[in-house]
XYZ file of C-alpha atoms in Angstrom:
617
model
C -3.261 -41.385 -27.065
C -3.104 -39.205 -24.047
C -4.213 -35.650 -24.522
C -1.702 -32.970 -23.463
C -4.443 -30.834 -21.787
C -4.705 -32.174 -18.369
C -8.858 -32.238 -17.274
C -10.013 -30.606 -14.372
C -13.478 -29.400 -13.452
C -16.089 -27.079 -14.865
C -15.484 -23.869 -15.341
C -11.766 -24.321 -14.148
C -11.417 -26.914 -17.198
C -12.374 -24.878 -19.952
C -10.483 -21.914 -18.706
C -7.344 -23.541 -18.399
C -8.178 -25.915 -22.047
C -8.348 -22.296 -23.606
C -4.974 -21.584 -22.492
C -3.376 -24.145 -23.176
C -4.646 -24.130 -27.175
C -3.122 -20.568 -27.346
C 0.226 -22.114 -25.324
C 0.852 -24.985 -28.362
C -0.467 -22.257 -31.087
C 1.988 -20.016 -29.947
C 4.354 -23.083 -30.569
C 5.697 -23.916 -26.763
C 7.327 -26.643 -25.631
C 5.724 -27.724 -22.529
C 8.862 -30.030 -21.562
C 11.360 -27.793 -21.897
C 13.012 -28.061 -18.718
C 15.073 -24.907 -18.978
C 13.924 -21.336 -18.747
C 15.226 -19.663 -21.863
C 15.083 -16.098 -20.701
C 16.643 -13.823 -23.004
C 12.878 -12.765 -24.848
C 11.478 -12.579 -21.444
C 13.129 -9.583 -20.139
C 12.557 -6.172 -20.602
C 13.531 -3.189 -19.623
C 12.222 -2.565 -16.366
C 12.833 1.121 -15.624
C 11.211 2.489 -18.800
C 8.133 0.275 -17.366
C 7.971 1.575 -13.562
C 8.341 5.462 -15.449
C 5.323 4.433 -17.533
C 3.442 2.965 -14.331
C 4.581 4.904 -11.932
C 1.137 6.159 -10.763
C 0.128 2.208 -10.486
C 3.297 1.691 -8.892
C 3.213 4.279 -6.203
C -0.680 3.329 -5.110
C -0.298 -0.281 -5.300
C 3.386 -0.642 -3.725
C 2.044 -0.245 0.112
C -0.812 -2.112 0.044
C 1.317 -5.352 -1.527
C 2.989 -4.898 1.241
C 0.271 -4.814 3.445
C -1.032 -7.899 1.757
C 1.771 -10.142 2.147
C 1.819 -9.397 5.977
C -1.239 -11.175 6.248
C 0.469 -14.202 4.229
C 3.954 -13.575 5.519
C 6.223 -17.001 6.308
C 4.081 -18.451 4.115
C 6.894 -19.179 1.112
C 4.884 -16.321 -0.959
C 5.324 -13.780 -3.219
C 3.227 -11.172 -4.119
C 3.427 -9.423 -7.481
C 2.250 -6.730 -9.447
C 2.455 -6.960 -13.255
C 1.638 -4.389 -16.057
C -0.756 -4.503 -18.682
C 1.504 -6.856 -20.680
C 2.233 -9.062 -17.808
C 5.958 -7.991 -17.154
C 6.342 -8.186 -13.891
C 7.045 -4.667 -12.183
C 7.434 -5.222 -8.123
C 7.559 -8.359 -5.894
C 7.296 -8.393 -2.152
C 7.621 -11.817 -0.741
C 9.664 -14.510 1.592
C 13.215 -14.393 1.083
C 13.199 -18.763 0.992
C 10.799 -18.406 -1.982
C 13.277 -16.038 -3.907
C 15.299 -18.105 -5.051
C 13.274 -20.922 -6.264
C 11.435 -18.075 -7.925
C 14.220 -16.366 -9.541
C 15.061 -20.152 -11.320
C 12.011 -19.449 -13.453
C 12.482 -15.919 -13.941
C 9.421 -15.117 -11.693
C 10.787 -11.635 -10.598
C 10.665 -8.132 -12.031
C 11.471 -7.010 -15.291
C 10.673 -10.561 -16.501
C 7.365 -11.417 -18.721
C 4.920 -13.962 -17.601
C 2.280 -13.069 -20.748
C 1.284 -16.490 -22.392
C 2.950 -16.287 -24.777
C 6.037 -16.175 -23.116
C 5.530 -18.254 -20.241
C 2.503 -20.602 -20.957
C -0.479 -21.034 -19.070
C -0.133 -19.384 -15.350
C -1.970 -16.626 -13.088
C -0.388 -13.450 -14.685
C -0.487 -14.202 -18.196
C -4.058 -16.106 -18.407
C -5.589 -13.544 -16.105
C -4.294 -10.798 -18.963
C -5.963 -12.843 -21.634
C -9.098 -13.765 -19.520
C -9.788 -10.666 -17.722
C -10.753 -11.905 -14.754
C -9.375 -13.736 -11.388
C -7.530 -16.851 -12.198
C -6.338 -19.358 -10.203
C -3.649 -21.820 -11.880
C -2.630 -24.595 -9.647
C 0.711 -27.346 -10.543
C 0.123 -28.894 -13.343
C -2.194 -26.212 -14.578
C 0.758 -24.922 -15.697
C 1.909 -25.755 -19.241
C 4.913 -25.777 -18.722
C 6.230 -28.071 -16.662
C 9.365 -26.046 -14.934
C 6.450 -23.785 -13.512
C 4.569 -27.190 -11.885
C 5.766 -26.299 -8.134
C 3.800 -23.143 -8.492
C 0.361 -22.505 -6.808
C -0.875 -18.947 -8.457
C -3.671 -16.873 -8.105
C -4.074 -13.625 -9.924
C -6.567 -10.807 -10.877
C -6.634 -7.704 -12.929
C -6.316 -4.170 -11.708
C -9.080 -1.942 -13.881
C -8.203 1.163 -14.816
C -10.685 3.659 -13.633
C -11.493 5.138 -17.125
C -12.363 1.252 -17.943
C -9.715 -2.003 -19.195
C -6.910 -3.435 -17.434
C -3.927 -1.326 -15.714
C -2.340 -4.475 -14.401
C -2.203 -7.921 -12.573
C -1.914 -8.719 -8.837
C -0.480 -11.806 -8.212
C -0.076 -13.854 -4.851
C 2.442 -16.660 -6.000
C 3.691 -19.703 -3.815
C 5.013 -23.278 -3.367
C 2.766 -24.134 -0.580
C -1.134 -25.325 -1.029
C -3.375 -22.394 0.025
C -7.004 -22.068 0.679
C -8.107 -20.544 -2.862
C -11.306 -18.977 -1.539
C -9.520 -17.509 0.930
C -6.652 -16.111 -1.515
C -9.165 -15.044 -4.332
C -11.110 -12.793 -1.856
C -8.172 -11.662 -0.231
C -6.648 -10.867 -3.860
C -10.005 -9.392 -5.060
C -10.423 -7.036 -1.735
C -6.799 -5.790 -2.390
C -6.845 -4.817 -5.741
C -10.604 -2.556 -5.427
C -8.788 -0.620 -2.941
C -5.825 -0.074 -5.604
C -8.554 0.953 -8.141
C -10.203 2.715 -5.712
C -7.498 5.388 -4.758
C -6.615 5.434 -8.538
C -10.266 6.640 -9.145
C -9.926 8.946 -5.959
C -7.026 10.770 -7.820
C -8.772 11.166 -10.926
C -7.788 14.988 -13.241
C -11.098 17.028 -13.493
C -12.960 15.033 -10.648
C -15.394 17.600 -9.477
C -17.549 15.606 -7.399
C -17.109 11.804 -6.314
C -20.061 10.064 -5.256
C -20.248 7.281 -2.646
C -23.129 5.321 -1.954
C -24.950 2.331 -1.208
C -28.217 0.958 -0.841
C -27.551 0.699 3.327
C -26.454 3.728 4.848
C -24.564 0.981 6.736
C -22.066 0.225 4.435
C -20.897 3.850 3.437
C -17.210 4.452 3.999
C -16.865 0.753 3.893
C -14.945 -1.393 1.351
C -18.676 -2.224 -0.267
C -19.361 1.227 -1.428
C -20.016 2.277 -4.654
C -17.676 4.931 -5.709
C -18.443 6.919 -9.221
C -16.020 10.526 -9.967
C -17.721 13.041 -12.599
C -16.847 15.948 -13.866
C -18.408 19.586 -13.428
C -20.738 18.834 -16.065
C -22.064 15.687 -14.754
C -20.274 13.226 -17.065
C -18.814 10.155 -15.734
C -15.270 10.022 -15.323
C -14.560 7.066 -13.307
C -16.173 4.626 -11.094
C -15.198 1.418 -9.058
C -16.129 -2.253 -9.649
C -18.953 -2.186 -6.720
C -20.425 1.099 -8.556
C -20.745 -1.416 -12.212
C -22.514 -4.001 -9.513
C -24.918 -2.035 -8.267
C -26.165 -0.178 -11.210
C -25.785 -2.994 -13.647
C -23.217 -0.737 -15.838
C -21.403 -2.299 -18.570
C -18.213 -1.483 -18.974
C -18.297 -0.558 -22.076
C -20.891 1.485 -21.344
C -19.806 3.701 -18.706
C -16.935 5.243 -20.362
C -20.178 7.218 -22.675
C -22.768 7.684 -19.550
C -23.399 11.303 -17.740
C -24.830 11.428 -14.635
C -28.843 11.679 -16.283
C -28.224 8.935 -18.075
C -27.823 6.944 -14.659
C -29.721 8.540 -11.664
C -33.011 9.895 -11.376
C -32.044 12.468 -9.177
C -31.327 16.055 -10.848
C -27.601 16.626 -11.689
C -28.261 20.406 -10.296
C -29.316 19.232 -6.539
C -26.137 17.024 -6.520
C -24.200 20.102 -7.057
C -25.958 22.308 -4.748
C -25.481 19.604 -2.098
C -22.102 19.410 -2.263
C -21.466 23.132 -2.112
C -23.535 23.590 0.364
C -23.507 20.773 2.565
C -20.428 19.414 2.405
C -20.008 15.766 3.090
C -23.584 15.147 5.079
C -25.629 11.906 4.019
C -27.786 12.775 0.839
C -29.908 10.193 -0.769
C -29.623 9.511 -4.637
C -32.019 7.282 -7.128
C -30.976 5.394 -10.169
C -33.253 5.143 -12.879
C -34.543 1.824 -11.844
C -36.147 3.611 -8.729
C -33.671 2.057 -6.236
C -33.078 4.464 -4.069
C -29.040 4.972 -2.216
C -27.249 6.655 0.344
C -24.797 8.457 -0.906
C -22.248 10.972 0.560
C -20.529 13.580 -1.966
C -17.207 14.767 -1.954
C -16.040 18.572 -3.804
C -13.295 18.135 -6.420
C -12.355 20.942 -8.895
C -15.982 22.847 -8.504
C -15.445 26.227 -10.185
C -18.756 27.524 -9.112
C -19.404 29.661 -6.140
C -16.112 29.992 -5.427
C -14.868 31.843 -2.068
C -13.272 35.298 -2.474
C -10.602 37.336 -0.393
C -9.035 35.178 2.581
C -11.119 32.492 2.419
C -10.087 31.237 -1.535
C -6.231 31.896 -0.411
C -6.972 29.605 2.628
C -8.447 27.143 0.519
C -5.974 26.937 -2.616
C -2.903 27.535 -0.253
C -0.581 23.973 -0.511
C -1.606 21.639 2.494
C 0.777 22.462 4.829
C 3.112 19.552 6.058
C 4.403 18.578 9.367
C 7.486 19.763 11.054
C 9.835 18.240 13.606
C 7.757 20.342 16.520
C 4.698 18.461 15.289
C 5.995 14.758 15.783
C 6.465 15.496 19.399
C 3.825 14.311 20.813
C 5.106 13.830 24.790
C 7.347 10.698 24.488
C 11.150 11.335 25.847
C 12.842 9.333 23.143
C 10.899 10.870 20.106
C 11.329 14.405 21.895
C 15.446 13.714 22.488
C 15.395 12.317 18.818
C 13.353 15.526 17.569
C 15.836 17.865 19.727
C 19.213 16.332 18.571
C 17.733 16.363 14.608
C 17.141 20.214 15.419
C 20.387 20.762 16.181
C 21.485 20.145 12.180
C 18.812 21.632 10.463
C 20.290 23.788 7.866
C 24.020 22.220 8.519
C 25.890 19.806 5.723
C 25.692 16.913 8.518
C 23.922 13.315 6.797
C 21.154 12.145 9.419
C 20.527 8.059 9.767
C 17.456 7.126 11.425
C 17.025 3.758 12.261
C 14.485 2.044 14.069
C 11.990 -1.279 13.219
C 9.983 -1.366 10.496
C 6.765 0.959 10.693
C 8.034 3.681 13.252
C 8.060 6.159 11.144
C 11.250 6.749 9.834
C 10.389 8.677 6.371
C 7.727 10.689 8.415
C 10.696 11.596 10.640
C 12.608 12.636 7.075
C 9.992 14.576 5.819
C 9.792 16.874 8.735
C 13.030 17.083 9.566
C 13.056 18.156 5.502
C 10.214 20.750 6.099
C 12.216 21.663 9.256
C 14.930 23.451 6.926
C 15.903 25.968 4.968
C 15.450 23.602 1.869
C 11.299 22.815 2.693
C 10.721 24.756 -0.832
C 12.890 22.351 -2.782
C 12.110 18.773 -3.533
C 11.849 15.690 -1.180
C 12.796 12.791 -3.256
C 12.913 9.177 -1.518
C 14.077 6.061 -2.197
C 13.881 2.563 -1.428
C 17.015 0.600 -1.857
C 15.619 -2.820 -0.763
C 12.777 -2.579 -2.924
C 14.558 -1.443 -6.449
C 16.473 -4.604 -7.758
C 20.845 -4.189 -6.874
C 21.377 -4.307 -10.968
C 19.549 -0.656 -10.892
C 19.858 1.339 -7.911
C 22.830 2.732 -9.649
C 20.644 3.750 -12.770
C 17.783 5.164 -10.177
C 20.470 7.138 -8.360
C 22.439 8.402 -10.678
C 20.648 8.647 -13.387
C 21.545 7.474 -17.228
C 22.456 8.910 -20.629
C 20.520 7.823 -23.696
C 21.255 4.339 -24.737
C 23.521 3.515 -21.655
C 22.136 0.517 -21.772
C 20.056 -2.448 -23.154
C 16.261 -0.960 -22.155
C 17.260 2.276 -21.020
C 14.937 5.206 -22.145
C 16.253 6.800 -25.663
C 15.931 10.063 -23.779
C 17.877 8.956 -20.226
C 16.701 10.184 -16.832
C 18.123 12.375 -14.293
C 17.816 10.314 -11.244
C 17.485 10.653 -8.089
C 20.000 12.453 -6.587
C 19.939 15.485 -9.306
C 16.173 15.165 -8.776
C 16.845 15.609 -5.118
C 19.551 18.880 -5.870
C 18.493 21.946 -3.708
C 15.846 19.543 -1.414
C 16.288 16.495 0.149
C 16.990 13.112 -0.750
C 15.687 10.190 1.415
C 18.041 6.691 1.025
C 15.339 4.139 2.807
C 17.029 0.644 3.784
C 20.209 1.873 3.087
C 21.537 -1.089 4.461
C 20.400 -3.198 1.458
C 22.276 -1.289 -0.744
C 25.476 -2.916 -2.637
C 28.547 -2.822 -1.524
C 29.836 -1.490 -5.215
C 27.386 1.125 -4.772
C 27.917 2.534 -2.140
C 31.685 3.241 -2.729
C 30.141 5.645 -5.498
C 27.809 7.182 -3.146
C 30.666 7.882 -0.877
C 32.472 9.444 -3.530
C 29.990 11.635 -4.126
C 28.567 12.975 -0.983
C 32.540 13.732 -0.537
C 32.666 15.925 -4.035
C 28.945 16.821 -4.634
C 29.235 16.108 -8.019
C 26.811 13.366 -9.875
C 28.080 11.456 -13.543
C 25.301 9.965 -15.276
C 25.621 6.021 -16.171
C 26.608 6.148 -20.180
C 28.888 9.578 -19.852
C 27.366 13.007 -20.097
C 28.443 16.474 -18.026
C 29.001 16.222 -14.211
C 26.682 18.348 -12.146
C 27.165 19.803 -9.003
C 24.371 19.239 -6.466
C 23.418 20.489 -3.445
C 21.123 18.615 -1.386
C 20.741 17.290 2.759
C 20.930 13.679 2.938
C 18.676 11.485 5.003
C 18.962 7.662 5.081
C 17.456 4.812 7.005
C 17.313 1.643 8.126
C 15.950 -1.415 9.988
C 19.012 -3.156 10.614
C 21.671 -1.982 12.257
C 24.432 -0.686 10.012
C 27.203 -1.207 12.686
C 26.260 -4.866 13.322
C 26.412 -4.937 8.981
C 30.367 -2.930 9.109
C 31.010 -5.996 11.468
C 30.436 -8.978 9.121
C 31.641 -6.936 5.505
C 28.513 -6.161 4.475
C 28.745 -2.455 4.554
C 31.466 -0.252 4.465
C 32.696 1.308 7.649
C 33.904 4.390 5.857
C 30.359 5.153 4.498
C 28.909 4.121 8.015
C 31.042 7.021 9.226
C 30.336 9.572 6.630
C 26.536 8.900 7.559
C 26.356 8.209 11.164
C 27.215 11.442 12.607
C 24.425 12.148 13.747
C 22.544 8.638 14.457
C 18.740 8.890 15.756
C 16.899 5.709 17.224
C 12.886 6.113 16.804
C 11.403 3.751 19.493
C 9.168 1.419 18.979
C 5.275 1.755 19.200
C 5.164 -0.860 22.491
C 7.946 1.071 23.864
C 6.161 5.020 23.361
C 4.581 6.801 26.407
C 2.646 8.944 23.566
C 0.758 5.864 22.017
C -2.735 7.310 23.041
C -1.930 10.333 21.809
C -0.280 9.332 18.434
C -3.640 6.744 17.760
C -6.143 10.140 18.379
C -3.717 11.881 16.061
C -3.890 9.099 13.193
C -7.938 9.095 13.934
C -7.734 12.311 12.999
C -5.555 12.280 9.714
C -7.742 9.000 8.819
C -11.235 11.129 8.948
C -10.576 14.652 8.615
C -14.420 16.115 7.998
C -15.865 13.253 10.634
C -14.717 14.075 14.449
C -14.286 11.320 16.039
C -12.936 9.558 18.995
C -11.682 6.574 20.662
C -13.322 5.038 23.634
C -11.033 4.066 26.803
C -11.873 0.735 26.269
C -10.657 1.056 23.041
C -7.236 2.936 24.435
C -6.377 0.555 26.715
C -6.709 -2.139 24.362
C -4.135 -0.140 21.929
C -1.618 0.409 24.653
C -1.741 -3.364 25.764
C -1.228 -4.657 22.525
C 2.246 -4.734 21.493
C 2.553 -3.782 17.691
C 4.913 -5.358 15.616
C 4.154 -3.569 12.467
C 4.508 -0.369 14.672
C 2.898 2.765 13.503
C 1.937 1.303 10.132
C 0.337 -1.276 11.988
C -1.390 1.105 14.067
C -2.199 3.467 10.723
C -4.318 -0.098 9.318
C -6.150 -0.791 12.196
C -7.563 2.379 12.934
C -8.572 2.903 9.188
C -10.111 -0.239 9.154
C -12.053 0.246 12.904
C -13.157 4.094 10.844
C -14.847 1.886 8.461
C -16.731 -0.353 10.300
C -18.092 2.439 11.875
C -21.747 3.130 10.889
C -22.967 6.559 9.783
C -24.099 8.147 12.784
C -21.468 6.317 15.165
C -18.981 8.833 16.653
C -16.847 6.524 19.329
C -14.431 3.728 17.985
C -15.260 0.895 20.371
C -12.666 -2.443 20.607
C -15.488 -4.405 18.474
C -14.420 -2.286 15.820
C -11.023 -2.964 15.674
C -9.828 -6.325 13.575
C -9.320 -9.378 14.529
C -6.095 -11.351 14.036
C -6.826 -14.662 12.488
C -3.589 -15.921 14.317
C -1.133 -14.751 16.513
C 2.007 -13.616 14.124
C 3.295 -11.401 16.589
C 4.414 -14.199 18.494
C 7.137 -14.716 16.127
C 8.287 -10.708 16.060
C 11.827 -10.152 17.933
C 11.620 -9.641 21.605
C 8.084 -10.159 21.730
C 6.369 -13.291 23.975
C 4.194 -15.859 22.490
C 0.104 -14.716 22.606
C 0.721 -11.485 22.468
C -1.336 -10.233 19.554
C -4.556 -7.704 19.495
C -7.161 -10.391 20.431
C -5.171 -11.888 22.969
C -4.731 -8.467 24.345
C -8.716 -7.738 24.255
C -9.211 -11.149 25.759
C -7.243 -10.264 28.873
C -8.950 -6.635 29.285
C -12.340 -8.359 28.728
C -11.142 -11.067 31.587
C -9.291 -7.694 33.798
C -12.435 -6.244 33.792
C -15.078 -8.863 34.246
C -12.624 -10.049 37.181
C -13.164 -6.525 38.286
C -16.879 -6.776 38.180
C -17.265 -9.917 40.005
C -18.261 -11.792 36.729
C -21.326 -9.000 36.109
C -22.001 -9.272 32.670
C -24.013 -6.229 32.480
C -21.139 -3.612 34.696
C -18.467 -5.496 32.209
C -20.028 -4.678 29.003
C -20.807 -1.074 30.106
C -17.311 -0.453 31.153
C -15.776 -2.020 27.648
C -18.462 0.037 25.676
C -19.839 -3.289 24.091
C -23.755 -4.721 24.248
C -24.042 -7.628 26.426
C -24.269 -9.959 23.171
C -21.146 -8.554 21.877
C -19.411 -9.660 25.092
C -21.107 -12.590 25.438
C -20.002 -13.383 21.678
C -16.185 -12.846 22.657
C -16.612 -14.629 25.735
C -17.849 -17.945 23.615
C -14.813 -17.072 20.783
C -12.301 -17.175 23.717
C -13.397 -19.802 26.507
């Protein structure tokens, strides 16, 4: 008789055997050919309130993630510690096909729920898993390829699952590593934003590697006991989880507790060298949290527990005509009871543009409250906006929420992609930017709010009036004053707007960009914009080594293919490398073929160019 657990290869096998015993002990029906759903939802905005910290870190880089697997039919997901599925960024062609299986939020993939696949085994395993067609157990879920891997929390156990799900065949070396990379920087700004940190600690046996994605990263508190570290800091001390969670600083290092403090008072971020009880000896950099001791006095402590001061419309203007006309006309309303719509492509910095034209106002003391409509699923928008009373409805919190626009009352609220919001909805919106007054979802006492609206979008909101898809009325209530941010390959001010970024990217570390490097940035054309832009340059800062100052084009990434090709208006070969491969030929054309002159001009060694010469015949 055939067995029902399929056999694959060591250690895959006995992973997915494991599995599949708790699958038929929890008593599911592989065959079942339709997904019975009603025990697999719950309620979604009582779980994004209870993750919102998770949420708000990991939300960006997903989305940086699936741009390097966009078109790809992909999805990628982020689950809580019970494997209901939170947020999904992915391919609108794979939607669809994933909705038919429930594989979208609010909807649980544990186990137990839906048999053997990437979210639910990699909760029960605790580690990366990979589960490929007929991995699955049940057999509706067999045109899934899924790869997965926990999120630790940084006091120790799992936070959460990141989840790259598709119908295609993909390289799973490739994914896992790409997976694995994504979620340590998740868990790595989660440990950065630690309560009581007083000093974090970053090292690494090669001085090299500091401020790199391979550092060690360990957070303790004033008294030297460890409140946090990262999965690279467990690898190279050889500390157990279940250790770490009881360890103080003495209890790891060699190196006095008392010198690490006096170092980071008095030193500030300079290279210091730590030792681990094993004698191996680190690089390490320090960073001050909550210190209490030594504390400045008289102008100094106001200057240094003053709020960090945020950027104003002035500010953005950086010398580009079209961001300067855009900053001038938003001037005009500051203060006035006039809606402002931004639109512009993705990435040019359209809730940057909000937030100073919020801390522009009279209202910069009140709150700035955004929202993203095409990333909140069209059955709760309404809910997020508007808020609930208890028990409004099935999975609502017993205690209700406010939402976001009585959140918003006396500041600013932010509608982003305002475009994807539903038609239903946005009759009610109109409604109540025309009375100021907000009804919660369930009944409950209107409340009159005051706030300045600011919404946004990609897509053009006229073009969307034209085919029904949003209402003209609205478009008119919003668009009286309509701003157009320009984008990146279209900005005079692109030099000036990387050096800024350089500097917001490495505040205690001057540092600056070569012209090689400049003229490489203003070539390239930059479909992801300023966000694009942002990613690069933090990714060039940590290539850097420790005593490099100048951000040369070798440090810049690489594009494994040429995606821009496909962005809007853009020509074919037209993405970063194929931009450095015509300044490399500009300038060696320039030099009459001279290696040496070429590689001086570009900033580069002679075996760097020679390198990119033999990538790029």
């Amino acid at each position: 008789m055939k067995s029902a657990t399929p056999s694959f290869p060591l250690p895959h096998a006995e992973l997915i055997r494991r599995s599949w015993e708790r699958c038929a002990a929890a008593g599911l029906v592989s065959n079942e050919r339709q997904p019975d759903t009603r025990n697999s939802r719950f309620g979604l905005a009582d779980r994004l309130e209870a993750n919102a910290r998770l949420v708000a870190f990991a939300q960006p880089i997903m989305e940086h993630l699936h741009q390097q697997i966009a078109r790809s039919s992909s999805t990628v997901l982020l689950a809580d510690d019970s494997g209901v599925i939170l947020r999904s960024v992915g391919d609108a062609d794979f939607a669809e096909r994933a909705a038919k299986v429930s594989l979208q939020p609010g909807h649980s993939w544990a186990e137990g729920v839906m048999g053997t696949n990437a979210i639910g085994t990699a909760l029960a395993e605790q580690h990366t898993v990979a589960v490929i067609g007929a991995d699955h157990y049940l057999e509706r879920n067999r045109f899934l390829t899924c790869i997965a891997t926990p999120i630790h929390a940084p006091t120790g156990g799992v936070l959460g699952i990141l989840d790259i799900s598709t119908c295609n065949q993909v390289t799973q070396v490739h994914a896992q590593a790409l997976l694995q990379s994504t979620a340590e920087i998740i868990e790595n700004r989660l440990i950065e934003t630690v309560a009581d940190a007083s000093v974090t600690i970053r090292f690494h046996p090669q001085p090299e590697a500091l401020s790199s994605p391979l550092e060690g990263l360990a957070v303790f508190d004033e008294a030297g006991h460890l409140l946090a570290c990262n999965r690279r800091a467990e690898r190279l001390l050889g500390l157990a989880d279940t250790r770490r969670n009881r360890s103080a600083f003495w209890n790891i290092f060699e190196t006095r507790w008392s010198a690490i403090l006096d170092h980071a008072l008095s030193n500030g971020t300079h290279p210091t060298h730590v030792r681990d009880l094993g004698g191996r000896e680190f690089a390490a950099r320090l960073q001050i949290g909550k210190l209490r001791r030594q504390r400045p006095t008289g102008a100094a402590a106001n200057a240094t527990s003053a709020a960090p001061r945020r950027a104003t419309l002035d500010e953005l203007n950086l010398g580009d005509k079209t961001v300067a006309d855009a900053i001038r006309r938003a001037q005009r309303i500051v203060g006035l009871d006039i809606p402002l719509l931004i639109q512009g492509e993705t990435g040019t910095g359209k809730e940057v543009f909000a937030q100073a034209f919020h801390h522009s106002g009279p209202r910069k003391h009140g709150p700035f409250v955004a929202i993203n409509c095409a990333a909140i699923p069209a059955n709760l928008i309404e809910a997020e906006l508007f808020g609930y009373s208890a028990g409004a409805y099935t999975g609502a919190r017993g205690e209700g929420a406010r939402g976001k626009l009585r959140e918003a009352n006396g500041g600013t609220l932010f509608l982003d992609e305002i475009g994807d919001m539903p038609l239903r909805l946005q009759a009610v919106l109109l409604r109540v930017l025309e009375t100021r007054r907000v009804t919660p979802l369930g009944g409950g006492p209107e409340e009159t709010i005051q706030l300045t609206l600011v919404c946004a979008s990609h897509r053009s909101l006229k073009a969307l009036c034209e085919r029904g898809e949003f209402r003209p009325d609205l478009y008119f209530r919003l668009s009286a004053m309509n701003l157009t941010l320009p984008a990146l390959r279209e900005r005079s001010d692109i030099c000036a707007l990387a050096r800024r970024i350089l500097q917001e990217e490495s505040p205690a570390r001057p540092l600056r960009l070569a012209s090689a490097t400049l003229d490489l940035i203003r070539r390239h054309p930059w479909p992801g914009n300023i966000r694009q832009l942002r990613n690069a340059l933090r990714l060039a800062v940590a290539m850097l080594g420790p005593e490099e100052s100048t951000l040369h084009p070798e440090h810049l990434p690489d594009e494994p293919d040429d995606r821009s090709a496909d962005a809007p208006g853009l020509p074919a070969g037209h993405s970063l490398r194929s931009a450095e491969n015509r300044l490399i030929d500009d300038t060696l054309a320039r030099h009459a073929g001279n290696i040496s002159a070429t590689a001086r001009e570009l900033g580069i060694t002679r075996t760097t160019l020679y390198r990119k010469l033999r990538r790029n015949p």
